[in-house]
């Protein structure tokens, strides 16, 4: 199979704060932020590893307090779309795949203190093959990292790990062979199906003739 590589990057979408690697106090009030994972990691089919996201929250009342807040992490479904077109538009594809197909585990502390950074480790393992592997596609997942406040307030950071598949990627082995037949030579498929049908019919007729011949020989032997 032709070797290819993915670029696994983690993009961060947050409100009011940029992704950083240090817990920085913000006098404006409660702030919850997480680091990004640039520049990312190159991985291929069957490879496995992990991404570490560093998060923390700050708020005036937690500055000199031992109080902790619970952490929640949710992995949502991932999808893929083709790479950006020259005109800047995206060619969207609506197929979806479960994130568990390549995110195997997410580990994090159960409770955290304010002003203290804490890690969220996203473990991944790419299968050798997947229906999501298509040339020029982007496979994307969403990991929601949340801390729970009193009164039901749940500040949220959404981290988006991505796998980018090169435009020139082609599946190898039998998968690539059958894809080539279906995608590029539909007449070969039709011809092959016709050949199989003719061969099966010829075999059936030959088998019936041999059976009749044996029955005639048995009857002839009985009369003798």
PDB file of C-alpha atoms in Angstrom:
ATOM      1  CA  UNK A   1       0.000   0.000   0.000  1.00  0.00           C
ATOM      2  CA  UNK A   2       1.237   3.452  -0.940  1.00  0.00           C
ATOM      3  CA  UNK A   3       2.645   5.211   2.103  1.00  0.00           C
ATOM      4  CA  UNK A   4       0.969   8.443   3.043  1.00  0.00           C
ATOM      5  CA  UNK A   5       0.966  10.739   6.008  1.00  0.00           C
ATOM      6  CA  UNK A   6      -1.618  12.754   7.838  1.00  0.00           C
ATOM      7  CA  UNK A   7      -1.083  16.067   9.541  1.00  0.00           C
ATOM      8  CA  UNK A   8      -2.820  15.940  12.903  1.00  0.00           C
ATOM      9  CA  UNK A   9      -3.393  19.426  14.250  1.00  0.00           C
ATOM     10  CA  UNK A  10      -5.510  20.696  17.072  1.00  0.00           C
ATOM     11  CA  UNK A  11      -7.465  23.883  16.410  1.00  0.00           C
ATOM     12  CA  UNK A  12      -9.005  25.772  19.292  1.00  0.00           C
ATOM     13  CA  UNK A  13     -12.241  27.778  19.230  1.00  0.00           C
ATOM     14  CA  UNK A  14     -12.814  29.728  22.451  1.00  0.00           C
ATOM     15  CA  UNK A  15     -14.602  32.909  23.488  1.00  0.00           C
ATOM     16  CA  UNK A  16     -12.819  35.857  25.079  1.00  0.00           C
ATOM     17  CA  UNK A  17      -9.348  34.312  25.424  1.00  0.00           C
ATOM     18  CA  UNK A  18      -6.632  32.880  23.216  1.00  0.00           C
ATOM     19  CA  UNK A  19      -5.123  29.415  23.703  1.00  0.00           C
ATOM     20  CA  UNK A  20      -2.025  29.636  25.914  1.00  0.00           C
ATOM     21  CA  UNK A  21       0.299  27.280  27.743  1.00  0.00           C
ATOM     22  CA  UNK A  22       0.305  29.192  31.051  1.00  0.00           C
ATOM     23  CA  UNK A  23      -2.466  29.993  33.466  1.00  0.00           C
ATOM     24  CA  UNK A  24      -2.715  33.779  33.274  1.00  0.00           C
ATOM     25  CA  UNK A  25      -4.905  35.838  35.592  1.00  0.00           C
ATOM     26  CA  UNK A  26      -7.526  37.952  33.854  1.00  0.00           C
ATOM     27  CA  UNK A  27      -8.966  40.811  35.963  1.00  0.00           C
ATOM     28  CA  UNK A  28     -12.112  40.891  33.789  1.00  0.00           C
ATOM     29  CA  UNK A  29     -13.549  37.927  35.678  1.00  0.00           C
ATOM     30  CA  UNK A  30     -13.827  34.190  35.090  1.00  0.00           C
ATOM     31  CA  UNK A  31     -11.583  32.951  32.266  1.00  0.00           C
ATOM     32  CA  UNK A  32     -11.185  29.384  31.024  1.00  0.00           C
ATOM     33  CA  UNK A  33      -8.665  28.695  28.290  1.00  0.00           C
ATOM     34  CA  UNK A  34      -6.780  25.784  26.716  1.00  0.00           C
ATOM     35  CA  UNK A  35      -3.608  25.532  24.659  1.00  0.00           C
ATOM     36  CA  UNK A  36      -3.539  24.507  21.023  1.00  0.00           C
ATOM     37  CA  UNK A  37      -1.356  21.732  19.645  1.00  0.00           C
ATOM     38  CA  UNK A  38       0.587  23.479  16.900  1.00  0.00           C
ATOM     39  CA  UNK A  39       2.425  22.527  14.810  1.00  0.00           C
ATOM     40  CA  UNK A  40       0.774  19.094  15.000  1.00  0.00           C
ATOM     41  CA  UNK A  41       1.985  15.556  14.363  1.00  0.00           C
ATOM     42  CA  UNK A  42       2.400  13.552  11.148  1.00  0.00           C
ATOM     43  CA  UNK A  43       0.860  10.100  11.432  1.00  0.00           C
ATOM     44  CA  UNK A  44      -0.106   7.286   9.057  1.00  0.00           C
ATOM     45  CA  UNK A  45      -2.589   4.380   9.006  1.00  0.00           C
ATOM     46  CA  UNK A  46      -2.199   2.106  11.985  1.00  0.00           C
ATOM     47  CA  UNK A  47      -0.151   4.685  13.934  1.00  0.00           C
ATOM     48  CA  UNK A  48      -1.054   5.701  17.463  1.00  0.00           C
ATOM     49  CA  UNK A  49      -0.037   8.374  19.932  1.00  0.00           C
ATOM     50  CA  UNK A  50      -1.445  11.215  22.010  1.00  0.00           C
ATOM     51  CA  UNK A  51      -2.036  14.960  22.035  1.00  0.00           C
ATOM     52  CA  UNK A  52      -1.756  16.920  25.277  1.00  0.00           C
ATOM     53  CA  UNK A  53      -3.977  19.969  25.693  1.00  0.00           C
ATOM     54  CA  UNK A  54      -3.124  22.253  28.648  1.00  0.00           C
ATOM     55  CA  UNK A  55      -6.060  24.061  30.278  1.00  0.00           C
ATOM     56  CA  UNK A  56      -6.738  26.267  33.279  1.00  0.00           C
ATOM     57  CA  UNK A  57      -9.325  28.663  34.695  1.00  0.00           C
ATOM     58  CA  UNK A  58      -8.901  31.874  36.665  1.00  0.00           C
ATOM     59  CA  UNK A  59     -11.329  33.889  38.756  1.00  0.00           C
ATOM     60  CA  UNK A  60     -10.717  36.345  41.605  1.00  0.00           C
ATOM     61  CA  UNK A  61     -12.366  34.210  44.307  1.00  0.00           C
ATOM     62  CA  UNK A  62     -10.168  31.198  43.438  1.00  0.00           C
ATOM     63  CA  UNK A  63      -6.848  33.061  43.690  1.00  0.00           C
ATOM     64  CA  UNK A  64      -6.025  32.019  47.262  1.00  0.00           C
ATOM     65  CA  UNK A  65      -8.518  29.182  47.635  1.00  0.00           C
ATOM     66  CA  UNK A  66      -8.225  25.404  47.884  1.00  0.00           C
ATOM     67  CA  UNK A  67     -11.665  24.976  46.347  1.00  0.00           C
ATOM     68  CA  UNK A  68     -11.796  22.720  43.292  1.00  0.00           C
ATOM     69  CA  UNK A  69     -14.218  22.347  40.400  1.00  0.00           C
ATOM     70  CA  UNK A  70     -15.121  19.135  38.552  1.00  0.00           C
ATOM     71  CA  UNK A  71     -13.944  18.651  34.953  1.00  0.00           C
ATOM     72  CA  UNK A  72     -16.062  17.129  32.185  1.00  0.00           C
ATOM     73  CA  UNK A  73     -14.829  16.018  28.774  1.00  0.00           C
ATOM     74  CA  UNK A  74     -17.036  14.891  25.894  1.00  0.00           C
ATOM     75  CA  UNK A  75     -15.904  13.499  22.538  1.00  0.00           C
ATOM     76  CA  UNK A  76     -18.347  14.284  19.754  1.00  0.00           C
ATOM     77  CA  UNK A  77     -18.725  12.634  16.351  1.00  0.00           C
ATOM     78  CA  UNK A  78     -16.245  13.561  13.622  1.00  0.00           C
ATOM     79  CA  UNK A  79     -16.756  14.143   9.951  1.00  0.00           C
ATOM     80  CA  UNK A  80     -14.694  14.960   6.889  1.00  0.00           C
ATOM     81  CA  UNK A  81     -14.827  17.466   4.094  1.00  0.00           C
ATOM     82  CA  UNK A  82     -12.533  18.091   1.157  1.00  0.00           C
ATOM     83  CA  UNK A  83      -9.701  20.594   1.288  1.00  0.00           C
ATOM     84  CA  UNK A  84     -10.282  24.237   0.494  1.00  0.00           C
ATOM     85  CA  UNK A  85     -10.844  25.105  -3.151  1.00  0.00           C
ATOM     86  CA  UNK A  86      -8.668  27.690  -4.961  1.00  0.00           C
ATOM     87  CA  UNK A  87     -11.505  30.235  -4.710  1.00  0.00           C
ATOM     88  CA  UNK A  88     -11.609  29.823  -0.929  1.00  0.00           C
ATOM     89  CA  UNK A  89     -14.820  27.783  -0.808  1.00  0.00           C
ATOM     90  CA  UNK A  90     -15.178  24.334   0.771  1.00  0.00           C
ATOM     91  CA  UNK A  91     -16.595  21.275  -0.933  1.00  0.00           C
ATOM     92  CA  UNK A  92     -18.575  19.805   1.953  1.00  0.00           C
ATOM     93  CA  UNK A  93     -19.334  16.093   2.330  1.00  0.00           C
ATOM     94  CA  UNK A  94     -22.009  15.105   4.825  1.00  0.00           C
ATOM     95  CA  UNK A  95     -20.791  11.599   5.708  1.00  0.00           C
ATOM     96  CA  UNK A  96     -20.172  11.144   9.442  1.00  0.00           C
ATOM     97  CA  UNK A  97     -18.108   8.623  11.417  1.00  0.00           C
ATOM     98  CA  UNK A  98     -17.903   7.996  15.163  1.00  0.00           C
ATOM     99  CA  UNK A  99     -14.956   9.710  16.845  1.00  0.00           C
ATOM    100  CA  UNK A 100     -14.194   6.426  18.649  1.00  0.00           C
ATOM    101  CA  UNK A 101     -12.941   5.179  15.289  1.00  0.00           C
ATOM    102  CA  UNK A 102      -9.632   6.916  15.988  1.00  0.00           C
ATOM    103  CA  UNK A 103      -9.863   8.664  19.396  1.00  0.00           C
ATOM    104  CA  UNK A 104      -9.401   5.767  21.793  1.00  0.00           C
ATOM    105  CA  UNK A 105      -9.295   7.562  25.134  1.00  0.00           C
ATOM    106  CA  UNK A 106      -9.257  10.989  26.797  1.00  0.00           C
ATOM    107  CA  UNK A 107      -7.692  11.269  30.252  1.00  0.00           C
ATOM    108  CA  UNK A 108      -7.928  14.274  32.589  1.00  0.00           C
ATOM    109  CA  UNK A 109      -8.096  15.077  36.327  1.00  0.00           C
ATOM    110  CA  UNK A 110     -11.501  14.747  37.987  1.00  0.00           C
ATOM    111  CA  UNK A 111     -11.217  18.068  39.839  1.00  0.00           C
ATOM    112  CA  UNK A 112      -8.969  21.101  39.408  1.00  0.00           C
ATOM    113  CA  UNK A 113      -8.010  24.265  41.296  1.00  0.00           C
ATOM    114  CA  UNK A 114      -8.130  27.752  39.897  1.00  0.00           C
ATOM    115  CA  UNK A 115      -4.853  29.223  38.577  1.00  0.00           C
ATOM    116  CA  UNK A 116      -3.371  25.720  38.152  1.00  0.00           C
ATOM    117  CA  UNK A 117      -2.784  24.289  34.693  1.00  0.00           C
ATOM    118  CA  UNK A 118      -4.083  20.777  34.085  1.00  0.00           C
ATOM    119  CA  UNK A 119      -3.528  18.400  31.145  1.00  0.00           C
ATOM    120  CA  UNK A 120      -6.161  16.787  28.920  1.00  0.00           C
ATOM    121  CA  UNK A 121      -4.544  13.919  27.004  1.00  0.00           C
ATOM    122  CA  UNK A 122      -6.288  12.805  23.797  1.00  0.00           C
ATOM    123  CA  UNK A 123      -5.119   9.346  22.723  1.00  0.00           C
ATOM    124  CA  UNK A 124      -5.581   8.329  19.088  1.00  0.00           C
ATOM    125  CA  UNK A 125      -5.076   5.177  17.034  1.00  0.00           C
ATOM    126  CA  UNK A 126      -5.731   5.260  13.306  1.00  0.00           C
ATOM    127  CA  UNK A 127      -7.080   2.039  11.741  1.00  0.00           C
ATOM    128  CA  UNK A 128      -5.294   0.543   8.756  1.00  0.00           C
ATOM    129  CA  UNK A 129      -8.309   1.337   6.594  1.00  0.00           C
ATOM    130  CA  UNK A 130     -11.423   3.453   6.939  1.00  0.00           C
ATOM    131  CA  UNK A 131     -14.250   4.701   4.713  1.00  0.00           C
ATOM    132  CA  UNK A 132     -13.200   8.208   5.814  1.00  0.00           C
ATOM    133  CA  UNK A 133      -9.833   7.876   4.053  1.00  0.00           C
ATOM    134  CA  UNK A 134     -10.294   9.730   0.787  1.00  0.00           C
ATOM    135  CA  UNK A 135      -7.858  11.844  -1.193  1.00  0.00           C
ATOM    136  CA  UNK A 136      -8.093  15.515  -0.270  1.00  0.00           C
ATOM    137  CA  UNK A 137     -10.367  14.915   2.729  1.00  0.00           C
ATOM    138  CA  UNK A 138     -10.199  16.452   6.183  1.00  0.00           C
ATOM    139  CA  UNK A 139     -11.283  14.249   9.089  1.00  0.00           C
ATOM    140  CA  UNK A 140     -12.311  16.369  12.050  1.00  0.00           C
ATOM    141  CA  UNK A 141     -13.394  15.627  15.600  1.00  0.00           C
ATOM    142  CA  UNK A 142     -14.559  17.812  18.452  1.00  0.00           C
ATOM    143  CA  UNK A 143     -13.515  17.425  22.086  1.00  0.00           C
ATOM    144  CA  UNK A 144     -15.459  19.591  24.573  1.00  0.00           C
ATOM    145  CA  UNK A 145     -13.530  20.417  27.746  1.00  0.00           C
ATOM    146  CA  UNK A 146     -15.691  21.888  30.531  1.00  0.00           C
ATOM    147  CA  UNK A 147     -15.439  22.951  34.170  1.00  0.00           C
ATOM    148  CA  UNK A 148     -18.662  22.943  36.166  1.00  0.00           C
ATOM    149  CA  UNK A 149     -19.596  26.006  38.210  1.00  0.00           C
ATOM    150  CA  UNK A 150     -22.277  26.429  40.871  1.00  0.00           C
ATOM    151  CA  UNK A 151     -25.677  27.244  39.523  1.00  0.00           C
ATOM    152  CA  UNK A 152     -25.260  24.991  36.465  1.00  0.00           C
ATOM    153  CA  UNK A 153     -22.812  27.272  34.621  1.00  0.00           C
ATOM    154  CA  UNK A 154     -20.468  25.145  32.462  1.00  0.00           C
ATOM    155  CA  UNK A 155     -17.720  27.166  30.731  1.00  0.00           C
ATOM    156  CA  UNK A 156     -16.697  25.276  27.599  1.00  0.00           C
ATOM    157  CA  UNK A 157     -13.678  25.045  25.326  1.00  0.00           C
ATOM    158  CA  UNK A 158     -14.052  23.124  22.052  1.00  0.00           C
ATOM    159  CA  UNK A 159     -10.841  21.578  20.704  1.00  0.00           C
ATOM    160  CA  UNK A 160     -10.878  20.332  17.087  1.00  0.00           C
ATOM    161  CA  UNK A 161      -8.160  17.776  16.211  1.00  0.00           C
ATOM    162  CA  UNK A 162      -7.881  17.314  12.417  1.00  0.00           C
ATOM    163  CA  UNK A 163      -6.319  14.784  10.037  1.00  0.00           C
ATOM    164  CA  UNK A 164      -5.582  16.108   6.542  1.00  0.00           C
ATOM    165  CA  UNK A 165      -5.261  13.523   3.757  1.00  0.00           C
ATOM    166  CA  UNK A 166      -3.078  14.527   0.763  1.00  0.00           C
ATOM    167  CA  UNK A 167      -4.743  15.187  -2.596  1.00  0.00           C
ATOM    168  CA  UNK A 168      -2.615  12.506  -4.291  1.00  0.00           C
ATOM    169  CA  UNK A 169      -3.398   9.733  -1.792  1.00  0.00           C
ATOM    170  CA  UNK A 170      -4.548   6.441  -3.295  1.00  0.00           C
ATOM    171  CA  UNK A 171      -5.505   3.226  -1.446  1.00  0.00           C
ATOM    172  CA  UNK A 172      -3.280   0.278  -2.269  1.00  0.00           C
ATOM    173  CA  UNK A 173      -3.680  -3.495  -2.466  1.00  0.00           C
ATOM    174  CA  UNK A 174      -7.053  -5.065  -3.256  1.00  0.00           C
ATOM    175  CA  UNK A 175      -8.919  -1.977  -2.068  1.00  0.00           C
ATOM    176  CA  UNK A 176      -7.139   0.176  -4.612  1.00  0.00           C
ATOM    177  CA  UNK A 177      -7.590  -2.457  -7.333  1.00  0.00           C
ATOM    178  CA  UNK A 178     -11.362  -2.643  -6.890  1.00  0.00           C
ATOM    179  CA  UNK A 179     -11.647   1.119  -6.487  1.00  0.00           C
ATOM    180  CA  UNK A 180      -9.863   1.561  -9.816  1.00  0.00           C
ATOM    181  CA  UNK A 181     -12.207  -0.905 -11.485  1.00  0.00           C
ATOM    182  CA  UNK A 182     -15.320   0.752 -10.140  1.00  0.00           C
ATOM    183  CA  UNK A 183     -14.149   4.327 -10.524  1.00  0.00           C
ATOM    184  CA  UNK A 184     -12.309   4.233 -13.825  1.00  0.00           C
ATOM    185  CA  UNK A 185     -13.455   1.177 -15.786  1.00  0.00           C
ATOM    186  CA  UNK A 186     -17.151   0.429 -15.297  1.00  0.00           C
ATOM    187  CA  UNK A 187     -17.152  -1.480 -18.592  1.00  0.00           C
ATOM    188  CA  UNK A 188     -14.666  -3.942 -17.098  1.00  0.00           C
ATOM    189  CA  UNK A 189     -17.068  -4.601 -14.222  1.00  0.00           C
ATOM    190  CA  UNK A 190     -19.932  -5.243 -16.662  1.00  0.00           C
ATOM    191  CA  UNK A 191     -17.794  -7.487 -18.832  1.00  0.00           C
ATOM    192  CA  UNK A 192     -16.543  -9.430 -15.844  1.00  0.00           C
ATOM    193  CA  UNK A 193     -20.054  -9.941 -14.516  1.00  0.00           C
ATOM    194  CA  UNK A 194     -21.176 -11.184 -17.957  1.00  0.00           C
ATOM    195  CA  UNK A 195     -18.249 -13.588 -18.171  1.00  0.00           C
ATOM    196  CA  UNK A 196     -19.065 -15.030 -14.743  1.00  0.00           C
ATOM    197  CA  UNK A 197     -22.709 -15.506 -15.749  1.00  0.00           C
ATOM    198  CA  UNK A 198     -21.811 -17.267 -19.018  1.00  0.00           C
ATOM    199  CA  UNK A 199     -19.294 -19.499 -17.249  1.00  0.00           C
ATOM    200  CA  UNK A 200     -21.837 -20.475 -14.574  1.00  0.00           C
ATOM    201  CA  UNK A 201     -24.450 -21.301 -17.244  1.00  0.00           C
ATOM    202  CA  UNK A 202     -21.995 -23.405 -19.233  1.00  0.00           C
ATOM    203  CA  UNK A 203     -20.968 -25.302 -16.096  1.00  0.00           C
ATOM    204  CA  UNK A 204     -24.631 -25.990 -15.219  1.00  0.00           C
ATOM    205  CA  UNK A 205     -25.408 -27.339 -18.720  1.00  0.00           C
ATOM    206  CA  UNK A 206     -22.298 -29.534 -18.718  1.00  0.00           C
ATOM    207  CA  UNK A 207     -23.186 -30.934 -15.300  1.00  0.00           C
ATOM    208  CA  UNK A 208     -26.741 -31.839 -16.449  1.00  0.00           C
ATOM    209  CA  UNK A 209     -25.427 -33.600 -19.583  1.00  0.00           C
ATOM    210  CA  UNK A 210     -23.054 -35.716 -17.520  1.00  0.00           C
ATOM    211  CA  UNK A 211     -25.865 -36.643 -15.134  1.00  0.00           C
ATOM    212  CA  UNK A 212     -28.138 -37.751 -18.017  1.00  0.00           C
ATOM    213  CA  UNK A 213     -25.318 -39.770 -19.508  1.00  0.00           C
ATOM    214  CA  UNK A 214     -24.769 -41.600 -16.221  1.00  0.00           C
ATOM    215  CA  UNK A 215     -28.513 -42.367 -15.880  1.00  0.00           C
ATOM    216  CA  UNK A 216     -28.632 -43.814 -19.412  1.00  0.00           C
ATOM    217  CA  UNK A 217     -25.637 -46.012 -18.643  1.00  0.00           C
ATOM    218  CA  UNK A 218     -27.280 -47.285 -15.442  1.00  0.00           C
ATOM    219  CA  UNK A 219     -30.516 -48.179 -17.273  1.00  0.00           C
ATOM    220  CA  UNK A 220     -28.541 -49.907 -20.028  1.00  0.00           C
ATOM    221  CA  UNK A 221     -26.659 -52.018 -17.486  1.00  0.00           C
ATOM    222  CA  UNK A 222     -29.936 -53.054 -15.777  1.00  0.00           C
ATOM    223  CA  UNK A 223     -31.487 -54.254 -19.101  1.00  0.00           C
ATOM    224  CA  UNK A 224     -28.406 -56.282 -19.869  1.00  0.00           C
TER     225      UNK A 224
END
